[in-house]
Tab-separated table of C-alpha atoms in Angstrom:
chain	number	residue	atom	x	y	z
A	27	MET	CA	78.501	96.822	155.695
A	28	ASN	CA	75.122	98.281	156.610
A	29	PHE	CA	72.186	97.403	154.366
A	30	LEU	CA	68.726	98.943	154.267
A	31	ILE	CA	66.552	96.905	151.908
A	32	LEU	CA	63.074	97.816	150.662
A	33	HIS	CA	61.705	94.335	150.139
A	34	GLY	CA	58.484	93.485	148.305
A	35	THR	CA	56.621	92.071	145.339
A	36	ALA	CA	56.231	93.697	141.920
A	37	ASN	CA	54.448	97.061	141.988
A	38	SER	CA	54.637	97.382	145.773
A	39	GLY	CA	56.399	100.758	145.658
A	40	LYS	CA	60.040	99.778	146.202
A	41	THR	CA	61.445	102.058	143.492
A	42	GLU	CA	59.245	104.963	144.540
A	43	GLY	CA	60.215	104.368	148.171
A	44	VAL	CA	63.933	104.534	147.349
A	45	LYS	CA	63.374	107.696	145.279
A	46	ARG	CA	61.323	109.371	148.025
A	47	PHE	CA	64.035	108.503	150.535
A	48	CYS	CA	66.671	109.955	148.188
A	49	ASP	CA	64.630	113.166	147.942
A	50	TYR	CA	64.305	113.260	151.737
A	51	LEU	CA	68.073	112.966	152.170
A	52	LYS	CA	68.725	115.688	149.579
A	53	GLN	CA	66.258	117.990	151.340
A	54	ASN	CA	68.262	117.419	154.515
A	55	GLY	CA	71.660	118.398	153.153
A	56	TRP	CA	72.927	115.224	151.492
A	57	MET	CA	74.573	115.929	148.113
A	58	GLY	CA	74.991	113.840	144.969
A	59	GLU	CA	73.978	113.398	141.342
A	60	ALA	CA	71.707	110.538	140.347
A	61	GLU	CA	72.366	108.178	137.482
A	62	GLU	CA	68.876	107.686	136.055
A	63	LEU	CA	68.039	104.425	134.318
A	64	GLY	CA	64.508	104.731	133.015
A	65	ASN	CA	62.380	104.552	136.145
A	66	ASP	CA	65.312	103.508	138.370
A	67	ILE	CA	68.146	105.470	139.985
A	68	ARG	CA	71.628	104.859	141.302
A	69	ILE	CA	73.214	107.560	143.425
A	70	VAL	CA	75.943	108.231	145.964
A	71	LEU	CA	74.972	110.869	148.525
A	72	LYS	CA	77.455	112.519	150.894
A	73	LYS	CA	77.137	114.676	153.984
A	74	LYS	CA	79.469	115.779	156.763
A	75	ILE	CA	78.151	114.807	160.183
A	76	ASN	CA	80.251	115.800	163.215
A	77	ASP	CA	83.177	116.551	160.855
A	78	VAL	CA	83.062	113.054	159.365
A	79	GLU	CA	81.961	112.536	155.766
A	80	LYS	CA	79.155	109.971	155.568
A	81	ARG	CA	78.309	108.214	152.311
A	82	VAL	CA	75.199	106.351	151.280
A	83	ILE	CA	74.614	104.494	148.024
A	84	LEU	CA	71.026	104.048	146.805
A	85	CYS	CA	69.976	101.675	143.991
A	86	SER	CA	66.281	101.346	143.197
A	87	GLY	CA	66.315	98.741	140.415
A	88	SER	CA	65.686	95.076	141.179
A	89	ASP	CA	63.615	93.554	138.358
A	90	ALA	CA	66.212	92.039	136.008
A	91	GLU	CA	69.661	90.466	136.142
A	92	ASP	CA	71.291	93.194	134.036
A	93	ILE	CA	69.989	95.826	136.488
A	94	LEU	CA	71.296	93.900	139.517
A	95	CYS	CA	74.648	93.365	137.785
A	96	GLY	CA	74.827	97.097	137.016
A	97	ASN	CA	73.965	97.910	140.627
A	98	LYS	CA	76.773	95.644	141.834
A	99	ARG	CA	79.314	97.299	139.485
A	100	TYR	CA	78.136	100.772	140.571
A	101	ILE	CA	78.491	99.845	144.252
A	102	GLU	CA	81.971	98.353	143.748
A	103	LYS	CA	83.070	101.504	141.871
A	104	ASN	CA	81.685	103.848	144.570
A	105	ASN	CA	82.445	101.963	147.793
A	106	PRO	CA	83.137	102.396	150.625
A	107	CYS	CA	79.855	103.643	151.998
A	108	ASP	CA	78.239	103.817	155.408
A	109	VAL	CA	74.830	102.528	154.303
A	110	LEU	CA	73.713	100.758	151.144
A	111	VAL	CA	70.012	101.217	150.313
A	112	LEU	CA	68.618	98.645	147.875
A	113	ALA	CA	65.292	97.521	146.482
A	114	ARG	CA	64.760	93.759	146.432
A	115	ARG	CA	61.938	92.122	144.552
A	116	LEU	CA	60.511	89.109	146.372
A	117	ASP	CA	58.643	87.510	143.480
A	118	ASN	CA	61.462	87.986	140.995
A	119	PRO	CA	61.092	85.554	138.109
A	120	LEU	CA	64.880	85.221	138.235
A	121	ASN	CA	64.724	83.638	141.680
A	122	GLY	CA	68.121	83.585	143.369
A	123	ILE	CA	69.668	86.249	141.129
A	124	PHE	CA	69.760	88.863	143.922
A	125	GLU	CA	71.869	86.460	146.005
A	126	LYS	CA	74.219	85.982	143.035
A	127	TYR	CA	75.185	89.662	143.212
A	128	PHE	CA	74.618	90.499	146.874
A	129	SER	CA	75.729	88.262	149.702
A	130	PHE	CA	75.763	89.097	153.360
A	131	SER	CA	78.297	88.241	156.038
A	132	GLU	CA	77.757	87.645	159.742
A	133	THR	CA	79.123	91.111	160.507
A	134	ASP	CA	76.736	92.933	158.126
A	135	ARG	CA	73.851	94.875	159.628
A	136	ILE	CA	70.736	94.308	157.531
A	137	LEU	CA	67.450	96.089	158.126
A	138	ILE	CA	64.434	95.349	155.938
A	139	VAL	CA	61.452	97.528	155.125
A	140	PRO	CA	58.656	95.118	154.111
A	141	MET	CA	56.547	96.463	151.253
A	142	ALA	CA	53.126	95.329	150.041
A	143	ARG	CA	50.647	96.360	147.407
A	144	ILE	CA	47.442	98.118	148.515
A	145	SER	CA	44.391	96.831	146.662
A	146	GLY	CA	42.123	99.332	144.915
A	147	ARG	CA	38.979	97.606	146.181
A	148	HIS	CA	38.652	99.603	149.381
A	149	ASN	CA	36.382	102.677	149.487
A	150	ASP	CA	39.149	104.829	150.909
A	151	CYS	CA	41.932	103.368	148.739
A	152	LEU	CA	43.719	106.628	147.852
A	153	ASN	CA	43.885	107.734	151.484
A	154	MET	CA	45.036	104.254	152.537
A	155	ARG	CA	47.817	104.292	149.938
A	156	GLN	CA	48.997	107.728	151.083
A	157	ARG	CA	48.996	106.712	154.757
A	158	TYR	CA	50.888	103.540	153.834
A	159	ARG	CA	53.510	105.530	151.849
A	160	ASP	CA	53.890	107.954	154.752
A	161	GLU	CA	54.441	105.081	157.197
A	162	ILE	CA	56.954	103.399	154.857
A	163	ASP	CA	58.833	106.703	154.578
A	164	ARG	CA	58.932	107.130	158.374
A	165	LEU	CA	60.123	103.554	158.864
A	166	THR	CA	62.806	103.913	156.161
A	167	GLN	CA	64.117	107.124	157.747
A	168	LYS	CA	64.146	105.648	161.256
A	169	LEU	CA	65.956	102.473	160.182
A	170	PHE	CA	68.487	104.442	158.125
A	171	PHE	CA	69.525	106.572	161.071
A	172	GLU	CA	69.849	103.453	163.229
A	173	LEU	CA	72.372	102.118	160.697
A	174	LEU	CA	74.237	105.395	160.267
């Protein structure tokens, strides 16, 4: 399986990054209906490329075991897919829980988008945050199409 993981600490923008990427795909012809879970989403998007239907599953939640368990059930119900896009919280207080639900094999392709929080102490903080989000979005798109 192909994994694209937005990987970072709490409040680093993982959920927003997954949602922005979902919006980007929808704006570019991918179709699907999101299952919204508070601030998080789960969605299967589909698009025909060169007469072959491609499928991507996106899950933005990563902060609690029940969310990860729900993501795993959603993925199992909606597989197969060409790319699985997940958020993964690095400083999760439930350390090791992600690995309980998601394991990787030697044949899996795993690409990681490292995420970090931008401090509000800089004079140009808002512009820095926007430039950072733009760069994360570009990196996410580039890595996705390498996996597809």
